[in-house]
mmCIF file of C-alpha atoms in Angstrom:
data_model
loop_
_atom_site.group_PDB
_atom_site.id
_atom_site.type_symbol
_atom_site.label_atom_id
_atom_site.label_comp_id
_atom_site.label_asym_id
_atom_site.label_seq_id
_atom_site.Cartn_x
_atom_site.Cartn_y
_atom_site.Cartn_z
ATOM 1 C CA MET A 312 92.220 90.384 176.688
ATOM 2 C CA PRO A 313 90.213 87.687 178.554
ATOM 3 C CA PHE A 314 86.540 87.531 179.613
ATOM 4 C CA PRO A 315 85.630 90.929 181.038
ATOM 5 C CA PHE A 316 84.953 89.231 184.473
ATOM 6 C CA ASP A 317 87.187 86.664 186.072
ATOM 7 C CA ILE A 318 85.325 83.839 187.609
ATOM 8 C CA ALA A 319 88.411 82.194 189.046
ATOM 9 C CA GLY A 320 88.151 81.875 192.714
ATOM 10 C CA GLU A 321 84.449 83.001 192.550
ATOM 11 C CA THR A 322 81.678 80.832 193.823
ATOM 12 C CA PRO A 323 78.501 80.418 191.600
ATOM 13 C CA ASP A 324 74.984 80.486 192.952
ATOM 14 C CA ARG A 325 72.455 77.512 192.811
ATOM 15 C CA ARG A 326 71.750 78.776 189.104
ATOM 16 C CA ASP A 327 75.400 78.436 188.276
ATOM 17 C CA LEU A 328 75.613 82.309 187.926
ATOM 18 C CA TYR A 329 78.348 84.543 189.177
ATOM 19 C CA LEU A 330 77.646 88.013 190.785
ATOM 20 C CA VAL A 331 79.091 90.865 188.985
ATOM 21 C CA GLN A 332 79.903 93.962 190.955
ATOM 22 C CA ASP A 333 82.282 95.606 188.743
ATOM 23 C CA PRO A 334 81.380 99.316 188.055
ATOM 24 C CA TYR A 335 82.843 99.164 184.686
ATOM 25 C CA LEU A 336 80.448 96.564 183.575
ATOM 26 C CA ARG A 337 77.351 97.935 185.491
ATOM 27 C CA GLU A 338 77.877 101.320 183.743
ATOM 28 C CA ARG A 339 77.681 99.629 180.404
ATOM 29 C CA ILE A 340 74.930 96.820 180.934
ATOM 30 C CA LEU A 341 71.651 97.981 181.999
ATOM 31 C CA PRO A 342 68.356 96.387 183.032
ATOM 32 C CA LEU A 343 65.270 97.532 181.108
ATOM 33 C CA LEU A 344 61.939 98.098 182.751
ATOM 34 C CA ARG A 345 58.378 99.011 181.751
ATOM 35 C CA PHE A 346 56.217 101.550 183.376
ATOM 36 C CA ASP A 347 52.464 102.192 182.648
ATOM 37 C CA PRO A 348 52.084 106.050 182.380
ATOM 38 C CA ASN A 349 48.260 105.599 183.519
ATOM 39 C CA GLU A 350 49.318 103.772 186.643
ATOM 40 C CA PRO A 351 52.142 105.965 188.135
ATOM 41 C CA ASP A 352 52.097 104.127 191.615
ATOM 42 C CA ASP A 353 52.421 100.712 190.131
ATOM 43 C CA ARG A 354 55.865 98.946 190.299
ATOM 44 C CA PRO A 355 57.948 98.688 187.074
ATOM 45 C CA SER A 356 58.269 95.418 185.501
ATOM 46 C CA GLY A 357 61.586 93.872 184.219
ATOM 47 C CA HIS A 358 62.044 93.427 180.426
ATOM 48 C CA GLY A 359 65.547 92.122 180.010
ATOM 49 C CA THR A 360 69.045 93.769 179.503
ATOM 50 C CA ALA A 361 70.588 96.159 177.109
ATOM 51 C CA PHE A 362 74.155 97.299 176.770
ATOM 52 C CA ARG A 363 75.995 100.379 175.507
ATOM 53 C CA ILE A 364 77.837 100.163 172.113
ATOM 54 C CA ASP A 365 79.073 103.471 171.235
ATOM 55 C CA PRO A 366 79.839 106.973 172.718
ATOM 56 C CA TRP A 367 76.517 108.412 171.336
ATOM 57 C CA SER A 368 74.201 106.713 173.607
ATOM 58 C CA ARG A 369 73.347 103.753 171.384
ATOM 59 C CA CYS A 370 72.523 100.509 173.033
ATOM 60 C CA ALA A 371 71.823 96.949 171.776
ATOM 61 C CA THR A 372 69.257 94.400 172.893
ATOM 62 C CA ALA A 373 67.342 91.448 171.634
ATOM 63 C CA PHE A 374 64.203 92.226 169.526
ATOM 64 C CA HIS A 375 62.062 89.592 171.478
ATOM 65 C CA VAL A 376 62.870 91.337 174.854
ATOM 66 C CA LEU A 377 60.653 94.286 173.814
ATOM 67 C CA GLU A 378 58.448 92.692 170.955
ATOM 68 C CA ASN A 379 55.244 92.697 173.109
ATOM 69 C CA LEU A 380 55.658 96.245 174.016
ATOM 70 C CA PHE A 381 55.055 97.591 170.449
ATOM 71 C CA GLU A 382 52.222 97.675 168.149
ATOM 72 C CA VAL A 383 51.707 98.704 164.438
ATOM 73 C CA ASP A 384 50.568 102.028 164.008
ATOM 74 C CA ARG A 385 47.082 102.840 162.469
ATOM 75 C CA ALA A 386 48.461 103.461 159.065
ATOM 76 C CA GLY A 387 49.954 99.969 159.210
ATOM 77 C CA THR A 388 53.489 101.221 158.101
ATOM 78 C CA THR A 389 55.558 101.159 161.124
ATOM 79 C CA THR A 390 55.434 100.285 165.075
ATOM 80 C CA HIS A 391 55.508 102.354 168.108
ATOM 81 C CA LEU A 392 55.307 101.614 171.935
ATOM 82 C CA LYS A 393 51.835 100.920 173.019
ATOM 83 C CA ASP A 394 49.871 103.724 174.703
ATOM 84 C CA ASN A 395 50.214 102.043 178.244
ATOM 85 C CA VAL A 396 53.914 101.635 178.016
ATOM 86 C CA ARG A 397 57.082 103.552 178.805
ATOM 87 C CA LEU A 398 60.522 102.048 178.661
ATOM 88 C CA ALA A 399 63.543 102.902 180.689
ATOM 89 C CA ALA A 400 66.903 101.640 181.726
ATOM 90 C CA LEU A 401 68.049 101.832 185.451
ATOM 91 C CA GLU A 402 71.626 103.145 185.712
ATOM 92 C CA LEU A 403 73.194 102.408 188.985
ATOM 93 C CA PRO A 404 76.853 101.843 188.139
ATOM 94 C CA GLY A 405 78.309 102.226 191.743
ATOM 95 C CA GLN A 406 78.372 99.717 194.590
ATOM 96 C CA GLY A 407 76.121 100.101 197.595
ATOM 97 C CA TYR A 408 75.304 98.246 200.755
ATOM 98 C CA GLY A 409 71.884 97.767 202.516
ATOM 99 C CA LEU A 410 68.799 99.490 201.318
ATOM 100 C CA LEU A 411 69.507 102.669 199.250
ATOM 101 C CA PRO A 412 67.212 105.078 197.651
ATOM 102 C CA ILE A 413 67.097 105.119 193.765
ATOM 103 C CA PRO A 414 67.874 108.614 192.513
ATOM 104 C CA ARG A 415 65.385 110.021 190.242
ATOM 105 C CA ASP A 416 67.820 110.563 187.323
ATOM 106 C CA ALA A 417 68.763 106.905 187.601
ATOM 107 C CA TRP A 418 65.799 105.924 185.402
ATOM 108 C CA ARG A 419 66.963 106.697 181.910
ATOM 109 C CA PRO A 420 64.157 106.932 179.320
ATOM 110 C CA MET A 421 64.340 105.180 175.882
ATOM 111 C CA HIS A 422 64.563 108.089 173.360
ATOM 112 C CA ALA A 423 64.423 105.963 170.120
ATOM 113 C CA SER A 424 64.556 102.549 168.802
ATOM 114 C CA PHE A 425 65.588 101.059 165.355
ATOM 115 C CA SER A 426 65.367 97.541 163.830
ATOM 116 C CA TYR A 427 64.147 95.541 160.901
ATOM 117 C CA PHE A 428 60.831 93.751 160.893
ATOM 118 C CA ARG A 429 58.057 92.666 158.660
ATOM 119 C CA ILE A 430 54.628 93.941 158.903
ATOM 120 C CA ASP A 431 51.772 91.564 157.979
ATOM 121 C CA ARG A 432 48.234 92.851 156.933
ATOM 122 C CA PRO A 433 45.989 89.849 156.798
ATOM 123 C CA PHE A 434 42.513 90.632 155.083
ATOM 124 C CA GLY A 435 40.060 91.486 157.879
ATOM 125 C CA GLN A 436 42.593 91.281 160.743
ATOM 126 C CA ALA A 437 44.786 93.843 162.419
ATOM 127 C CA ALA A 438 48.204 94.317 161.195
ATOM 128 C CA SER A 439 50.954 92.541 163.200
ATOM 129 C CA PHE A 440 54.805 92.495 162.901
ATOM 130 C CA ARG A 441 57.385 89.834 162.879
ATOM 131 C CA ASN A 442 60.727 89.712 164.301
ATOM 132 C CA LEU A 443 63.285 89.248 161.375
ATOM 133 C CA ILE A 444 66.744 89.759 162.910
ATOM 134 C CA GLU A 445 66.428 89.587 166.697
ATOM 135 C CA LEU A 446 68.605 92.710 167.019
ATOM 136 C CA MET A 447 67.372 96.139 168.155
ATOM 137 C CA VAL A 448 68.967 99.415 168.740
ATOM 138 C CA LEU A 449 67.838 101.918 171.470
ATOM 139 C CA ARG A 450 68.899 105.319 172.324
ATOM 140 C CA ILE A 451 69.320 105.782 176.179
ATOM 141 C CA ARG A 452 71.158 108.750 177.404
ATOM 142 C CA PRO A 453 73.250 108.580 180.398
ATOM 143 C CA ALA A 454 72.433 110.579 183.605
ATOM 144 C CA SER A 455 75.867 112.309 183.449
ATOM 145 C CA PRO A 456 76.947 113.296 179.988
ATOM 146 C CA SER A 457 80.744 113.333 179.538
ATOM 147 C CA GLU A 458 83.051 115.064 177.028
ATOM 148 C CA SER A 459 84.394 111.541 175.995
ATOM 149 C CA GLY A 460 80.953 110.400 175.282
ATOM 150 C CA THR A 461 78.898 107.454 176.671
ATOM 151 C CA PRO A 462 80.837 104.529 177.941
ATOM 152 C CA TYR A 463 80.553 101.357 175.848
ATOM 153 C CA LEU A 464 81.692 97.937 175.340
ATOM 154 C CA PRO A 465 84.046 96.599 172.463
ATOM 155 C CA VAL A 466 81.926 94.948 169.933
ATOM 156 C CA ASN A 467 83.248 92.517 167.230
ATOM 157 C CA LEU A 468 80.913 92.361 164.328
ATOM 158 C CA SER A 469 82.993 90.359 161.752
ATOM 159 C CA SER A 470 86.338 88.804 162.492
ATOM 160 C CA TRP A 471 85.383 86.417 165.190
ATOM 161 C CA ARG A 472 84.108 82.813 164.148
ATOM 162 C CA PRO A 473 82.538 80.472 166.527
ATOM 163 C CA SER A 474 83.714 76.836 167.161
ATOM 164 C CA ILE A 475 82.247 73.883 168.983
ATOM 165 C CA GLY A 476 83.708 73.712 172.446
ATOM 166 C CA GLU A 477 84.641 77.329 172.672
ATOM 167 C CA ARG A 478 83.695 79.016 175.801
ATOM 168 C CA VAL A 479 81.544 82.371 175.950
ATOM 169 C CA MET A 480 80.344 84.507 178.618
ATOM 170 C CA ALA A 481 76.827 85.978 178.934
ATOM 171 C CA ILE A 482 76.248 88.989 181.414
ATOM 172 C CA GLY A 483 72.706 90.257 182.258
ATOM 173 C CA TYR A 484 70.070 90.691 184.973
ATOM 174 C CA PRO A 485 68.402 87.397 185.452
ATOM 175 C CA ASP A 486 65.017 87.241 187.416
ATOM 176 C CA LEU A 487 65.020 91.122 187.609
ATOM 177 C CA ASP A 488 63.290 92.361 190.819
ATOM 178 C CA GLU A 489 61.748 88.965 191.881
ATOM 179 C CA ALA A 490 60.761 88.780 195.491
ATOM 180 C CA LYS A 491 63.337 87.062 197.720
ATOM 181 C CA ASP A 492 62.590 84.407 200.057
ATOM 182 C CA GLY A 493 60.146 85.728 202.804
ATOM 183 C CA GLU A 494 59.066 88.668 200.714
ATOM 184 C CA ASP A 495 55.602 89.284 199.536
ATOM 185 C CA LYS A 496 55.728 89.839 195.870
ATOM 186 C CA ASP A 497 52.585 92.043 196.004
ATOM 187 C CA ASP A 498 53.922 94.242 198.760
ATOM 188 C CA PRO A 499 54.292 97.940 197.434
ATOM 189 C CA ASN A 500 57.018 98.555 199.928
ATOM 190 C CA ARG A 501 59.294 95.580 198.975
ATOM 191 C CA PRO A 502 62.791 96.651 198.153
ATOM 192 C CA PHE A 503 63.654 96.729 194.345
ATOM 193 C CA HIS A 504 66.212 94.158 193.561
ATOM 194 C CA GLN A 505 68.610 94.416 190.575
ATOM 195 C CA TYR A 506 71.731 92.064 190.409
ATOM 196 C CA LEU A 507 74.074 91.699 187.557
ATOM 197 C CA TYR A 508 75.419 88.090 186.946
ATOM 198 C CA ALA A 509 77.583 86.276 184.492
ATOM 199 C CA SER A 510 77.336 82.884 183.115
ATOM 200 C CA VAL A 511 80.122 80.772 181.241
ATOM 201 C CA GLY A 512 79.489 78.079 178.958
ATOM 202 C CA GLU A 513 80.613 76.150 175.915
ATOM 203 C CA ILE A 514 79.234 76.211 172.306
ATOM 204 C CA THR A 515 77.476 73.026 171.488
ATOM 205 C CA ASP A 516 75.813 73.933 168.201
ATOM 206 C CA ILE A 517 76.086 76.476 165.500
ATOM 207 C CA GLU A 518 73.345 77.542 163.117
ATOM 208 C CA PRO A 519 74.239 80.152 160.467
ATOM 209 C CA ALA A 520 71.565 82.468 159.334
ATOM 210 C CA ASP A 521 68.909 80.936 157.217
ATOM 211 C CA THR A 522 65.825 82.644 155.773
ATOM 212 C CA ARG A 523 63.876 79.506 155.598
ATOM 213 C CA ARG A 524 63.638 79.277 159.288
ATOM 214 C CA ALA A 525 60.840 80.830 161.381
ATOM 215 C CA ARG A 526 63.913 82.419 163.148
ATOM 216 C CA PRO A 527 66.299 83.196 160.460
ATOM 217 C CA TRP A 528 69.189 84.757 162.500
ATOM 218 C CA PRO A 529 72.355 82.946 163.256
ATOM 219 C CA MET A 530 72.318 81.216 166.528
ATOM 220 C CA LEU A 531 74.737 79.397 169.048
ATOM 221 C CA ARG A 532 73.461 76.832 171.366
ATOM 222 C CA ILE A 533 75.256 77.165 174.722
ATOM 223 C CA ASP A 534 75.708 74.461 177.377
ATOM 224 C CA ALA A 535 74.546 76.930 180.075
ATOM 225 C CA ASN A 536 71.570 78.264 182.094
ATOM 226 C CA TRP A 537 70.641 81.822 181.050
ATOM 227 C CA PRO A 538 67.449 82.656 183.054
ATOM 228 C CA GLY A 539 64.789 85.132 182.010
ATOM 229 C CA GLY A 540 65.995 88.803 182.253
ATOM 230 C CA MET A 541 69.509 88.034 180.828
ATOM 231 C CA SER A 542 67.932 88.165 177.227
ATOM 232 C CA GLY A 543 69.360 91.209 175.410
ATOM 233 C CA GLY A 544 72.544 90.948 177.321
ATOM 234 C CA PRO A 545 76.079 90.943 175.796
ATOM 235 C CA VAL A 546 77.755 87.583 174.790
ATOM 236 C CA PHE A 547 81.733 87.863 175.239
ATOM 237 C CA ASN A 548 84.422 85.677 173.565
ATOM 238 C CA GLU A 549 87.625 84.949 175.453
ATOM 239 C CA GLN A 550 89.155 88.003 173.811
ATOM 240 C CA GLY A 551 86.741 90.268 175.749
ATOM 241 C CA HIS A 552 84.749 91.284 172.738
ATOM 242 C CA VAL A 553 80.975 91.305 172.519
ATOM 243 C CA ILE A 554 80.276 88.658 169.754
ATOM 244 C CA GLY A 555 76.586 88.302 170.153
ATOM 245 C CA ILE A 556 73.256 88.863 172.252
ATOM 246 C CA VAL A 557 71.506 86.558 174.625
ATOM 247 C CA SER A 558 68.645 85.500 172.519
ATOM 248 C CA ALA A 559 65.485 83.567 171.668
ATOM 249 C CA GLY A 560 66.386 80.526 169.480
ATOM 250 C CA PHE A 561 66.165 76.916 169.597
ATOM 251 C CA GLU A 562 62.496 76.103 170.286
ATOM 252 C CA GLY A 563 62.001 73.173 172.544
ATOM 253 C CA GLU A 564 65.677 72.651 173.280
ATOM 254 C CA GLY A 565 67.500 72.837 176.335
ATOM 255 C CA GLY A 566 70.515 75.052 177.166
ATOM 256 C CA ALA A 567 70.960 78.684 176.290
ATOM 257 C CA THR A 568 70.973 80.577 172.895
ATOM 258 C CA ALA A 569 72.859 83.503 171.608
ATOM 259 C CA THR A 570 72.479 85.541 168.227
ATOM 260 C CA TYR A 571 76.005 85.991 167.014
ATOM 261 C CA PHE A 572 77.200 88.986 164.900
ATOM 262 C CA SER A 573 79.667 87.314 162.217
ATOM 263 C CA SER A 574 78.669 85.477 159.142
ATOM 264 C CA TRP A 575 75.886 87.828 157.942
ATOM 265 C CA ASP A 576 75.686 91.512 157.076
ATOM 266 C CA VAL A 577 72.585 92.622 159.042
ATOM 267 C CA PRO A 578 74.756 93.624 162.308
ATOM 268 C CA ARG A 579 76.806 95.903 160.096
ATOM 269 C CA GLN A 580 73.731 97.625 159.049
ATOM 270 C CA ILE A 581 71.726 97.976 162.328
ATOM 271 C CA PHE A 582 74.959 98.877 164.317
ATOM 272 C CA GLY A 583 76.197 101.271 161.703
ATOM 273 C CA SER A 584 78.112 103.529 163.939
ATOM 274 C CA LEU A 585 80.545 100.643 164.724
ATOM 275 C CA ASP A 586 83.588 100.024 162.611
ATOM 276 C CA PRO A 587 82.748 96.486 161.444
ATOM 277 C CA ASP A 588 86.316 95.435 161.100
ATOM 278 C CA ASN A 589 87.867 96.926 164.057
ATOM 279 C CA PRO A 590 86.331 96.483 167.714
ATOM 280 C CA GLY A 591 86.423 99.769 169.612
ATOM 281 C CA ARG A 592 86.481 101.913 166.670
ATOM 282 C CA PHE A 593 83.527 103.961 165.315
ATOM 283 C CA MET A 594 82.477 105.485 161.837
ATOM 284 C CA ASN A 595 82.204 109.090 161.556
ATOM 285 C CA TRP A 596 81.622 111.744 158.873
ATOM 286 C CA GLY A 597 85.004 113.517 158.227
ATOM 287 C CA VAL A 598 86.428 116.612 156.562
ATOM 288 C CA PHE A 599 90.017 116.478 155.172
ATOM 289 C CA ASP A 600 92.544 119.166 154.261
ATOM 290 C CA ALA A 601 94.503 119.413 151.079
ATOM 291 C CA SER A 602 97.178 117.072 152.401
ATOM 292 C CA GLY A 603 94.545 114.451 153.255
ATOM 293 C CA THR A 604 94.901 114.954 157.071
ATOM 294 C CA LEU A 605 91.475 114.805 159.219
ATOM 295 C CA VAL A 606 90.467 118.201 160.217
ATOM 296 C CA TYR A 607 87.020 117.639 161.905
ATOM 297 C CA CYS A 608 84.681 114.693 162.244
ATOM 298 C CA GLY A 609 81.394 113.697 163.919
ATOM 299 C CA GLN A 610 78.083 111.720 163.511
ATOM 300 C CA ASP A 611 76.037 114.506 162.075
ATOM 301 C CA LYS A 612 76.476 114.617 158.285
ATOM 302 C CA ALA A 613 74.835 118.129 157.918
ATOM 303 C CA GLU A 614 77.099 119.627 160.786
ATOM 304 C CA ILE A 615 80.104 118.124 159.029
ATOM 305 C CA GLU A 616 79.156 119.523 155.561
ATOM 306 C CA ARG A 617 78.502 122.979 157.223
ATOM 307 C CA PHE A 618 81.934 122.958 158.661
ATOM 308 C CA ALA A 619 83.470 122.064 155.428
ATOM 309 C CA ARG A 620 81.731 124.939 153.731
ATOM 310 C CA ASP A 621 82.552 127.352 156.271
ATOM 311 C CA HIS A 622 86.332 126.613 156.132
ATOM 312 C CA GLY A 623 86.566 126.225 152.436
ATOM 313 C CA LEU A 624 87.093 122.519 152.237
ATOM 314 C CA ASN A 625 85.694 119.963 149.999
ATOM 315 C CA ASP A 626 87.513 116.529 150.734
ATOM 316 C CA PHE A 627 84.611 114.758 152.592
ATOM 317 C CA GLY A 628 84.121 111.138 153.577
ATOM 318 C CA MET A 629 83.809 108.415 156.235
ATOM 319 C CA VAL A 630 86.668 107.851 158.763
ATOM 320 C CA SER A 631 87.042 105.136 161.428
ATOM 321 C CA ILE A 632 88.104 106.635 164.877
ATOM 322 C CA ASP A 633 89.425 105.232 168.062
ATOM 323 C CA PRO A 634 87.998 107.661 170.593
ATOM 324 C CA VAL A 635 90.565 106.518 173.211
ATOM 325 C CA THR A 636 93.684 107.069 171.262
ATOM 326 C CA GLU A 637 92.141 109.458 168.746
ATOM 327 C CA GLU A 638 93.833 107.428 165.906
ATOM 328 C CA TRP A 639 91.858 107.562 162.785
ATOM 329 C CA LEU A 640 91.734 105.830 159.374
ATOM 330 C CA ARG A 641 90.006 106.919 156.297
ATOM 331 C CA SER A 642 87.315 104.400 155.156
ATOM 332 C CA GLN A 643 85.770 103.201 152.109
ATOM 333 C CA VAL A 644 82.429 102.953 153.733
ATOM 334 C CA VAL A 645 79.846 105.240 152.087
ATOM 335 C CA ALA A 646 77.347 105.700 154.894
ATOM 336 C CA PHE A 647 75.775 104.322 157.907
ATOM 337 C CA PRO A 648 72.147 104.353 159.096
ATOM 338 C CA GLU A 649 71.252 106.930 161.742
ATOM 339 C CA SER A 650 69.952 104.309 164.105
#
């Protein structure tokens, strides 16, 4: 499987970016926007990119994309969105031409978020938090639920290893809703612009995870231009698997940066619904009959336990499922976080 977008025969723009109009990718890669609930007439502002990773509405993005929208709660124990912030994704998978109205249900609110961070409580100062892993999970439900679940991209958490000179592709929404030439950026009637772009570059440096660094997550330096707005978007290898996220990284350095998933165990923890060893497969709780055949499975542990009791079954454990082929494999994984 090659890159998810074929740039052969395509012409890049002045930023060396390729316009992506594939509905498959537009349905799975979403722009993130911030609203102020106290100013309902104000225009939303772009805050990077997220992408769908499983059939249960989980999305991945980069922690730094949303870092400034959160604050530590009064108890100093966790974080929440600031009072003047609401976050939504814009879901417009189909192609259109000219000026088109944005359907009301195209704005998809964030229902939950999950990440690892550290809260600092300096004496006499307000508590603050620190980005530790540069990865964040969001729950963003689609406008039109499907029996097959939310569409998603295949994510490779462990088997891919980067090498110098290897090509990767990033996809995201650069310069989201910036005014075009001749447009007044402050005009309230200015059309809303959101274009998905791809960029291909070669890996020029590899930095494994290192807790001694201010930014301890593993990083790739890429010989490419990934403008603001692409942050949080997926980074693909040439097999078509997502192997990282467009990231903040090498301070003061040129080129682009990606946080890659392999070589450390944090992605296995935070993206716990994914089978870490098999891209496109997912971890579920399962109930098995006396012959060891899977009878029923799902994400809700309590629901699976009730089903087992109601049907007199007591063989219970984790199972890896391919939702496309419905093939399953019993797993030794004990549990996954309910992010």
